[in-house]
PDB file of C-alpha atoms in Angstrom:
ATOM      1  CA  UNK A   1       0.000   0.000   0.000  1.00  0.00           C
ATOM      2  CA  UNK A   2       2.847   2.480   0.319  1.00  0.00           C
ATOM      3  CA  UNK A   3       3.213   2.216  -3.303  1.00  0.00           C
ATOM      4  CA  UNK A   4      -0.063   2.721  -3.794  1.00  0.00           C
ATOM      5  CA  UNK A   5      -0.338   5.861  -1.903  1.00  0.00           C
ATOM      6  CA  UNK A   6       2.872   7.152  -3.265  1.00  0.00           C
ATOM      7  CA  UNK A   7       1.804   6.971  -6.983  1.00  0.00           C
ATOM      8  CA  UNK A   8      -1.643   7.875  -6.431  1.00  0.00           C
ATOM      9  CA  UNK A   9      -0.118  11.220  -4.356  1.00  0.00           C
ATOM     10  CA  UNK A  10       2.087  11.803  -7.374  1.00  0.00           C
ATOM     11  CA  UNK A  11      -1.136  12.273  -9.390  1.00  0.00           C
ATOM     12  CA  UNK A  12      -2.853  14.912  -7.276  1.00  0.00           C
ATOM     13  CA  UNK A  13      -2.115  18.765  -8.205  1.00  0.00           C
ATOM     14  CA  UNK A  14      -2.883  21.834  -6.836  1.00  0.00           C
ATOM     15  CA  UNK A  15      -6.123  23.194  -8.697  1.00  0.00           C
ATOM     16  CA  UNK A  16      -6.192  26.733  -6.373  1.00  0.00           C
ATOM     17  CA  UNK A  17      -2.147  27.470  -7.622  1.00  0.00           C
ATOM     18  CA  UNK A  18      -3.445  26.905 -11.536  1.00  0.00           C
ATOM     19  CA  UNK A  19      -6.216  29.051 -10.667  1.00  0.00           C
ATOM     20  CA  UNK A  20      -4.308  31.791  -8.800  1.00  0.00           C
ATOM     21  CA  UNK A  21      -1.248  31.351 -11.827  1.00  0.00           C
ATOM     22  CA  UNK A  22      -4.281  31.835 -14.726  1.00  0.00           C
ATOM     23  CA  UNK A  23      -5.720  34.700 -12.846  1.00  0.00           C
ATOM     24  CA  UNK A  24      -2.546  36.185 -11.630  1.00  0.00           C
ATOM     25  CA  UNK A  25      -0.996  36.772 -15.306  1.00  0.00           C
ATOM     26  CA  UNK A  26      -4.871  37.155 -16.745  1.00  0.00           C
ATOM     27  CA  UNK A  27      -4.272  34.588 -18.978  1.00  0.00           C
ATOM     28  CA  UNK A  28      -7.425  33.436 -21.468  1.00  0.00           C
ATOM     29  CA  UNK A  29      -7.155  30.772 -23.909  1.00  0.00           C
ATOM     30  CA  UNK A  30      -7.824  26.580 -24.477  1.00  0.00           C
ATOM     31  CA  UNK A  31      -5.073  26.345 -22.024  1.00  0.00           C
ATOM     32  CA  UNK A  32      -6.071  28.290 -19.302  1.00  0.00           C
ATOM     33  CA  UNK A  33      -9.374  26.334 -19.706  1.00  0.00           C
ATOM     34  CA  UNK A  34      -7.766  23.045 -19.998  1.00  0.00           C
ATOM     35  CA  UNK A  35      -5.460  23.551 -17.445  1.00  0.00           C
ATOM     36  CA  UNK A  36      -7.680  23.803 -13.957  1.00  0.00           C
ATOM     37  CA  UNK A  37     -10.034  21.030 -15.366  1.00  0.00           C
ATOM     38  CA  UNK A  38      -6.948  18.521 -15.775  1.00  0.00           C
ATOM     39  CA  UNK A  39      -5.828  19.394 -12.742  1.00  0.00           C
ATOM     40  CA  UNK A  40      -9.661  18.773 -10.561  1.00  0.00           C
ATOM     41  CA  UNK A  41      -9.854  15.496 -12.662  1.00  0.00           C
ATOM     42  CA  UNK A  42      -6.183  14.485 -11.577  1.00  0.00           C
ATOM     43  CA  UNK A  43      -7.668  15.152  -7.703  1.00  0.00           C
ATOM     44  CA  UNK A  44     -10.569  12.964  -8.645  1.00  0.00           C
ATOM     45  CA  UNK A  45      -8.747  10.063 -10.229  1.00  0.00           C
ATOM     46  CA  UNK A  46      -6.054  10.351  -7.318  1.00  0.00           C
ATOM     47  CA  UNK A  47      -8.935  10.056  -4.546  1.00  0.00           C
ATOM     48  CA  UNK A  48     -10.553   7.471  -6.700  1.00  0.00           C
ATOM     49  CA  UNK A  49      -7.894   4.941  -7.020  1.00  0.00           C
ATOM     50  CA  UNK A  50      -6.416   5.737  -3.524  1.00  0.00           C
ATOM     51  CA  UNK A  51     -10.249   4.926  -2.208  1.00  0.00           C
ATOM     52  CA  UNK A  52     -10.352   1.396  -4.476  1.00  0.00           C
ATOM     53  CA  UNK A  53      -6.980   0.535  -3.901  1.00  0.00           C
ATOM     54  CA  UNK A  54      -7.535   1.195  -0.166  1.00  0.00           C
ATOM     55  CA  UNK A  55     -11.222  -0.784  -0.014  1.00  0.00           C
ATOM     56  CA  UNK A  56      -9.731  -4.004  -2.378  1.00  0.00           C
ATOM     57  CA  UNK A  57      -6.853  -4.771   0.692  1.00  0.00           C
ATOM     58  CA  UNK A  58      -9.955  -5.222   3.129  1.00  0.00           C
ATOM     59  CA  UNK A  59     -10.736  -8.329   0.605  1.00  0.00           C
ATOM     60  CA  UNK A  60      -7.347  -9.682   0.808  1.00  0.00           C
ATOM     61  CA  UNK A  61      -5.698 -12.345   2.958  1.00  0.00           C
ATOM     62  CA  UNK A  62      -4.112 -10.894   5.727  1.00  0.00           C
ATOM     63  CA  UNK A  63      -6.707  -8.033   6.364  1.00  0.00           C
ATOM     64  CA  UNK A  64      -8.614  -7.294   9.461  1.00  0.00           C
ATOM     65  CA  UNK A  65     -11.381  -7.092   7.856  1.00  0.00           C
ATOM     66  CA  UNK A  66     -10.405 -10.561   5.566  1.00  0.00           C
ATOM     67  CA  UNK A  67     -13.074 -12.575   7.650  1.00  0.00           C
ATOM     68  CA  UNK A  68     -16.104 -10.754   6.576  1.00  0.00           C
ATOM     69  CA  UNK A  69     -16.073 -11.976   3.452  1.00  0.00           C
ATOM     70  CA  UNK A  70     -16.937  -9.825   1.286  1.00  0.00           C
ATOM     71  CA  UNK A  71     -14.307 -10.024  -1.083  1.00  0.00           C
ATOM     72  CA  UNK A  72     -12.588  -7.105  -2.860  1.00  0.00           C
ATOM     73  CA  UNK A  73     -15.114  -5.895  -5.398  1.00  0.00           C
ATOM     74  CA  UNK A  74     -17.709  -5.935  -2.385  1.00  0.00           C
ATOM     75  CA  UNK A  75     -15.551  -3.925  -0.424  1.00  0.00           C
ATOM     76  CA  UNK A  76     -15.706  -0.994  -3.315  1.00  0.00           C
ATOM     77  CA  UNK A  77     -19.482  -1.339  -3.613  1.00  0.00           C
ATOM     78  CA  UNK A  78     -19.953  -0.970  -0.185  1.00  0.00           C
ATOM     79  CA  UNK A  79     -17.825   2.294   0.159  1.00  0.00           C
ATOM     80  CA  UNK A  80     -19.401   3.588  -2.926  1.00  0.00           C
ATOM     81  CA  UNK A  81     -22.940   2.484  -1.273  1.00  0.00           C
ATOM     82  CA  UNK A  82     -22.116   4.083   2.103  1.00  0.00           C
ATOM     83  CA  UNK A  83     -20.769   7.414   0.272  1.00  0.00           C
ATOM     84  CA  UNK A  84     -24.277   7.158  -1.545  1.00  0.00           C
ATOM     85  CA  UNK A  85     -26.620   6.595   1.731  1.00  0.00           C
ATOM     86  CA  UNK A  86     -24.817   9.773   4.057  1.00  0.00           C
ATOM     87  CA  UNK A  87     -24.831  12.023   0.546  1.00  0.00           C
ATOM     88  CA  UNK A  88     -28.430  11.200   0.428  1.00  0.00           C
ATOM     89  CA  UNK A  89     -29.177  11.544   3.783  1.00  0.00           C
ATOM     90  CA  UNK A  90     -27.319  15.017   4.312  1.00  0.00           C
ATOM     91  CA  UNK A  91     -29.332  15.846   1.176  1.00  0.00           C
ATOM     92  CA  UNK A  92     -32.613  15.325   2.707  1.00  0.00           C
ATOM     93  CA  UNK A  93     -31.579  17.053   5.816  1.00  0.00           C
ATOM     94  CA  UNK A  94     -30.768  19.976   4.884  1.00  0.00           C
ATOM     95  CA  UNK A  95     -33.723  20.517   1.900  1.00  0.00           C
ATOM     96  CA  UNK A  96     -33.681  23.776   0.812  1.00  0.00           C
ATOM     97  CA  UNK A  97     -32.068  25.609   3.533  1.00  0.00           C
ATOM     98  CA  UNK A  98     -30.927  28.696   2.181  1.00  0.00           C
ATOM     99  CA  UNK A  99     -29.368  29.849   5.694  1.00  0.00           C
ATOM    100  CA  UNK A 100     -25.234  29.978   5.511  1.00  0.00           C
ATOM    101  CA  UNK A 101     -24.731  29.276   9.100  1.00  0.00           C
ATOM    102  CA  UNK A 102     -26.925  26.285   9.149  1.00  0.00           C
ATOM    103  CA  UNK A 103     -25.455  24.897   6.371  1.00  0.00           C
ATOM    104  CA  UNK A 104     -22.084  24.932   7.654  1.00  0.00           C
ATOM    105  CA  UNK A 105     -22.707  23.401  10.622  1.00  0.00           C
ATOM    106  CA  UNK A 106     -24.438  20.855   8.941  1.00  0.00           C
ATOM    107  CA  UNK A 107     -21.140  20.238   6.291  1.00  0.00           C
ATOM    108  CA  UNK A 108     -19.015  19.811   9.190  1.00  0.00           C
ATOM    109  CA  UNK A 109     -21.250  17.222  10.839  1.00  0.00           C
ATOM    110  CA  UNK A 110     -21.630  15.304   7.374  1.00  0.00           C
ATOM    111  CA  UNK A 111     -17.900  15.469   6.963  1.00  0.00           C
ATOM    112  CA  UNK A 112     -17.171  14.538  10.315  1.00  0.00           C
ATOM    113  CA  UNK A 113     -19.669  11.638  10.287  1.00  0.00           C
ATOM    114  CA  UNK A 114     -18.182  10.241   6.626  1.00  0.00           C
ATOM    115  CA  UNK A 115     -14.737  10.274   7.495  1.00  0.00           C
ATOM    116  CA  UNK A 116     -15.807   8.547  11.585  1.00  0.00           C
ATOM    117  CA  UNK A 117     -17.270   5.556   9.406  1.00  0.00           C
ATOM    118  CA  UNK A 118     -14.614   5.135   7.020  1.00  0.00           C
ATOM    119  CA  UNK A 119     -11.711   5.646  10.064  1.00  0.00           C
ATOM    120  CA  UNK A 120     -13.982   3.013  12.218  1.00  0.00           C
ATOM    121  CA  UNK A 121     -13.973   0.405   8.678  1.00  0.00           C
ATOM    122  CA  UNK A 122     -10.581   1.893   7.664  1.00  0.00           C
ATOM    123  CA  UNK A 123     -11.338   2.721   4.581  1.00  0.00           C
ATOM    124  CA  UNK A 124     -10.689   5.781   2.621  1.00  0.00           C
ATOM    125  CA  UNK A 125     -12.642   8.818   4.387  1.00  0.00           C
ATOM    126  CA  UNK A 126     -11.666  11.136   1.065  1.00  0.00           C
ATOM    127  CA  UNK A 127     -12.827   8.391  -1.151  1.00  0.00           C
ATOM    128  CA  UNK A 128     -16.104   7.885   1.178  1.00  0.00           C
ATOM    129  CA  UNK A 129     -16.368  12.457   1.460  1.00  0.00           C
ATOM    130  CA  UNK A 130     -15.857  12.540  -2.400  1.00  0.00           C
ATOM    131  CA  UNK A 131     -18.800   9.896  -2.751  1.00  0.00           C
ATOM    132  CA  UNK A 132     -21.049  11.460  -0.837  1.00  0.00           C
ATOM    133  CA  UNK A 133     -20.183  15.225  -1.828  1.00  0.00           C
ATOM    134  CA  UNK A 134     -20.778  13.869  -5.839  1.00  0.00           C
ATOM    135  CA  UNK A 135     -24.055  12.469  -4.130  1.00  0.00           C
ATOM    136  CA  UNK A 136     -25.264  15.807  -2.314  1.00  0.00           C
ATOM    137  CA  UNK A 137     -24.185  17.760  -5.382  1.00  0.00           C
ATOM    138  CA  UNK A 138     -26.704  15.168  -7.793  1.00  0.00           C
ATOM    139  CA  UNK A 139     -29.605  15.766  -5.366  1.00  0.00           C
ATOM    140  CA  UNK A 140     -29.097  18.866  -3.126  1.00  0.00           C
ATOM    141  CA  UNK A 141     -31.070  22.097  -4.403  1.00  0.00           C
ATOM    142  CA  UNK A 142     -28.817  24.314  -2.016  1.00  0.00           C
ATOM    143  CA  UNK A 143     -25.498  22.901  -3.777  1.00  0.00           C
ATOM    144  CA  UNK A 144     -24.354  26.348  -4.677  1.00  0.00           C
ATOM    145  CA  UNK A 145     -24.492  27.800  -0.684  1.00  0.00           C
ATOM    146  CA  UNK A 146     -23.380  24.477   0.424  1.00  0.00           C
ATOM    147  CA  UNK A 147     -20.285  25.406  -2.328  1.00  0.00           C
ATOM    148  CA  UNK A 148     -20.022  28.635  -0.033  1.00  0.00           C
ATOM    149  CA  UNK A 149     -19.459  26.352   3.220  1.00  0.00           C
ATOM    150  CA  UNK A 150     -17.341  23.860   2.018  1.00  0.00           C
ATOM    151  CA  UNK A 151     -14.867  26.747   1.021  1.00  0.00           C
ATOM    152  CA  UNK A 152     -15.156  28.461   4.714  1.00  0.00           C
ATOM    153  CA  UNK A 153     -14.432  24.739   5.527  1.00  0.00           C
ATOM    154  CA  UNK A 154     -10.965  24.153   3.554  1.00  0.00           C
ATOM    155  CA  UNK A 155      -8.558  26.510   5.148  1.00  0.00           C
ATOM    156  CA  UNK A 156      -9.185  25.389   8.605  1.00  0.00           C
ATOM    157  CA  UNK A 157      -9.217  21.831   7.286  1.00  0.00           C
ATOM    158  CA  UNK A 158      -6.233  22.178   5.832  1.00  0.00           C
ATOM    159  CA  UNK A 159      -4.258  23.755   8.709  1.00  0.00           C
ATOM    160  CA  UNK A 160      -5.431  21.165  10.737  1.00  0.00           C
ATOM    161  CA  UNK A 161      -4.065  18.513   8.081  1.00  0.00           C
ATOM    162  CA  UNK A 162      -0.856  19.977   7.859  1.00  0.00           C
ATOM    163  CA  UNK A 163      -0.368  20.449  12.002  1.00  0.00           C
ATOM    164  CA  UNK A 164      -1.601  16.143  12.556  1.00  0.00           C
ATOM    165  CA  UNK A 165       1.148  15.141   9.478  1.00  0.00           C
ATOM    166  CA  UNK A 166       3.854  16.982  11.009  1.00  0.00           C
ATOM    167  CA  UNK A 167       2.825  15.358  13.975  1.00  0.00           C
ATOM    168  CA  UNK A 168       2.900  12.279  13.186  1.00  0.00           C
ATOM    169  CA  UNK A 169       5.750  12.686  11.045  1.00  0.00           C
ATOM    170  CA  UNK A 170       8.935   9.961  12.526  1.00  0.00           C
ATOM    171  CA  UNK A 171      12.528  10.761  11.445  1.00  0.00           C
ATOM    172  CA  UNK A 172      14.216   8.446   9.290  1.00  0.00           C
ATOM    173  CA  UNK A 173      17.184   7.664   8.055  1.00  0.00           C
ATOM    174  CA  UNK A 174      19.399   9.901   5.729  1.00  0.00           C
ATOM    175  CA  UNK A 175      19.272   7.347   2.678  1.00  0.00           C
ATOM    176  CA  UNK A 176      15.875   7.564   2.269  1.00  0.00           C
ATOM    177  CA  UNK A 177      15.702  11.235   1.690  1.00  0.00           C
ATOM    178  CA  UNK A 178      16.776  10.366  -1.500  1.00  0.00           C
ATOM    179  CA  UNK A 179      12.761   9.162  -2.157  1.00  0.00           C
ATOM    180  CA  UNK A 180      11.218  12.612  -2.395  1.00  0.00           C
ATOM    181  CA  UNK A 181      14.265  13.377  -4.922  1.00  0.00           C
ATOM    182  CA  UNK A 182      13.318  10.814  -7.195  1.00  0.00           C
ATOM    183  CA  UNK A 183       9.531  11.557  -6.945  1.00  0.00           C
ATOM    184  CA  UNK A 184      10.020  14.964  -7.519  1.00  0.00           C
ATOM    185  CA  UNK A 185      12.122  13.830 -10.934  1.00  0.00           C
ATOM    186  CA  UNK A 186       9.868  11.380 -11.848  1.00  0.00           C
ATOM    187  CA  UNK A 187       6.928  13.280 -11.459  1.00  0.00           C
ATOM    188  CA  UNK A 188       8.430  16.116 -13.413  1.00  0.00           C
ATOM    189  CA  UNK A 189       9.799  13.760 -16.542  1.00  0.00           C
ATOM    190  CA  UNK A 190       6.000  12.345 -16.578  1.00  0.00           C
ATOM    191  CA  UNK A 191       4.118  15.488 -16.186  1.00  0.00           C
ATOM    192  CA  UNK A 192       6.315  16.863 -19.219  1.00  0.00           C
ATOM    193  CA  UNK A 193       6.005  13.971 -21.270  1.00  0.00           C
ATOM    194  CA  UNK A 194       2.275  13.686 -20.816  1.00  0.00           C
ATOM    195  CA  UNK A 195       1.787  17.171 -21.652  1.00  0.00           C
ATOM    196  CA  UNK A 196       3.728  16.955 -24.688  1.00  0.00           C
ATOM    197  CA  UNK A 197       1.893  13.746 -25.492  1.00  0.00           C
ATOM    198  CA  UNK A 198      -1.503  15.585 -25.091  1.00  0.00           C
ATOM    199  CA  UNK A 199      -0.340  18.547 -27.178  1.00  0.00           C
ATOM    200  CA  UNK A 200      -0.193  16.706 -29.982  1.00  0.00           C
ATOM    201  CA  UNK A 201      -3.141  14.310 -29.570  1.00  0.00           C
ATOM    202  CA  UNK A 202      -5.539  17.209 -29.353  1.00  0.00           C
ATOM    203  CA  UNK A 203      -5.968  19.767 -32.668  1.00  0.00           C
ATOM    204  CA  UNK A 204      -6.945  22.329 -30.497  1.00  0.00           C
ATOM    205  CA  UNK A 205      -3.701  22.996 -28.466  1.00  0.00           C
ATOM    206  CA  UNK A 206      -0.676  24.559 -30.055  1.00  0.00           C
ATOM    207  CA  UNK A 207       1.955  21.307 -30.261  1.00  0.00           C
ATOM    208  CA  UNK A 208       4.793  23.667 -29.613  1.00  0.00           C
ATOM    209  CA  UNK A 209       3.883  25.207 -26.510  1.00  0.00           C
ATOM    210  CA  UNK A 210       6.878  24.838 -23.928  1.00  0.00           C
ATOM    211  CA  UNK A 211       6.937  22.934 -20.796  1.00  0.00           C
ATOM    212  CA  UNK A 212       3.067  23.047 -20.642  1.00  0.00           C
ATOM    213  CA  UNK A 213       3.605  20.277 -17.773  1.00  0.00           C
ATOM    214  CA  UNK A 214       5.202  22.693 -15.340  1.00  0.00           C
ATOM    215  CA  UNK A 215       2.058  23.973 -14.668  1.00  0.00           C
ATOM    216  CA  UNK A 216       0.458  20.907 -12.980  1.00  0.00           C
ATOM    217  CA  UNK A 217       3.577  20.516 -10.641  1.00  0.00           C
ATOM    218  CA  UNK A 218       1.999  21.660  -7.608  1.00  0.00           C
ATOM    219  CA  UNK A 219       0.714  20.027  -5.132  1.00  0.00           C
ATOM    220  CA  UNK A 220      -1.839  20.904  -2.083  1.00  0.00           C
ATOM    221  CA  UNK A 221      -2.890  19.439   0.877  1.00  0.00           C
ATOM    222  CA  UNK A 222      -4.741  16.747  -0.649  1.00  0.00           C
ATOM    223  CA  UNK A 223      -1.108  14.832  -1.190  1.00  0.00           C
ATOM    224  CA  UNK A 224      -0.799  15.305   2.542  1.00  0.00           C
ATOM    225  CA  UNK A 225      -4.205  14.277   3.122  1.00  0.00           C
ATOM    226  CA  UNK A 226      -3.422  10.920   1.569  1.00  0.00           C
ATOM    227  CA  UNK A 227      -0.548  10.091   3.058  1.00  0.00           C
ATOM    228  CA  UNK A 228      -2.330  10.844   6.437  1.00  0.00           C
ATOM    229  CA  UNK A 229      -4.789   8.662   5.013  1.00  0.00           C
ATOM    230  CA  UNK A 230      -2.425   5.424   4.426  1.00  0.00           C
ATOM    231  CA  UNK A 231      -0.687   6.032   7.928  1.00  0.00           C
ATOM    232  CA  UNK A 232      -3.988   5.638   9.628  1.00  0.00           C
TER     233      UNK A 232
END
């Protein structure tokens, strides 16, 4: 699993630097369009295969969770399922409350209660949060102020992220410092690659546009978040 989480935190970028970089230097264009959405569907598709990865180990030998017997693929069907039901739930709930405060509250308590279930089945509480927030989104008719909380939400969330990793962080050995080194390499010759790769699939991007990769390199608190994730 430490693989796992490694590549699938490799994926992630920052979609708020793109933003703030496209805004920044008032940039307009098919790449400053294409650039934030690859970089909220590399999020997804990191949480996503983090979330399956981490629910398919509950169906293997070994596992806490092994006796249950439900097998890998049940394992992802219940997560998804359970990311459905609280989505669904929260979405009836709230209604059409209109009221900010209200609705805050309530996003804390859904978060809070999502990522309790998946800690107590240890499964993936993004993977579980990013069901049930695609859920609420579906079937909510106060999406847009519950859009509002979720960003009065992410700051504090993310402090808080940041202050339990370093936390938990354990000092290691000088050897293995040379790991971030050669993910930050890797991740730059693949980023590059795959942009130049992509410039040249599509008819709509200019194929000689320089190191269009560089500007998925960073990375938020969601690769922290999943490495927090795979230590719990």
């Amino acid at each position: 699993m430490a693989a796992v989480a490694l590549g699938f935190g490799a994926v992630t970028c920052s979609v708020e630097s793109v933003l703030t970089t496209i805004s920044s230097t008032r940039s307009q264009g098919p790449i400053s369009t294409l650039m934030p959405r690859a970089a909220a569907t590399m999020r997804v598709l990191a949480i996503t295969g983090f979330g399956i990865a981490t629910a398919t180990a509950h169906g293997m030998p070994g596992h806490s969770f092994y006796a249950v017997g439900l097998g890998p693929i049940g394992w992802i069907l219940l997560t998804i399922g359970l990311g459905f039901v609280i989505g669904s739930i929260f979405s009836i709930f709230v209604g059409a409350e209109q009221e900010k405060e209200k609705l805050f509250v309530a996003t804390i308590g859904v978060v809070a209660l999502a990522s309790g279930l998946a800690y107590a089945l240890e499964l993936s509480p993004l993977f579980l949060n990013l069901i049930a927030g695609a859920t609420v989104a579906n079937l909510s008719p106060s999406i847009d102020k519950l859009n509002h909380a979720a960003a009065r939400l992410r700051r504090p969330f993310d402090a808080t992220l940041l202050l339990l990793a370093g936390a938990a962080w354990v000092p290691i050995s000088l050897v293995f410092w040379l790991l971030p080194l050669g993910f930050v390499i890797v991740r730059v010759v693949v980023l590059r690659f795959g942009s130049w790769l992509a410039t040249r699939r599509n008819p709509n991007l200019d194929p000689n546009i320089p190191r269009l990769g560089n500007g998925l390199l960073s990375q938020g608190p969601l690769t922290v978040a999943i490495a927090v994730n795979y230590q719990m």
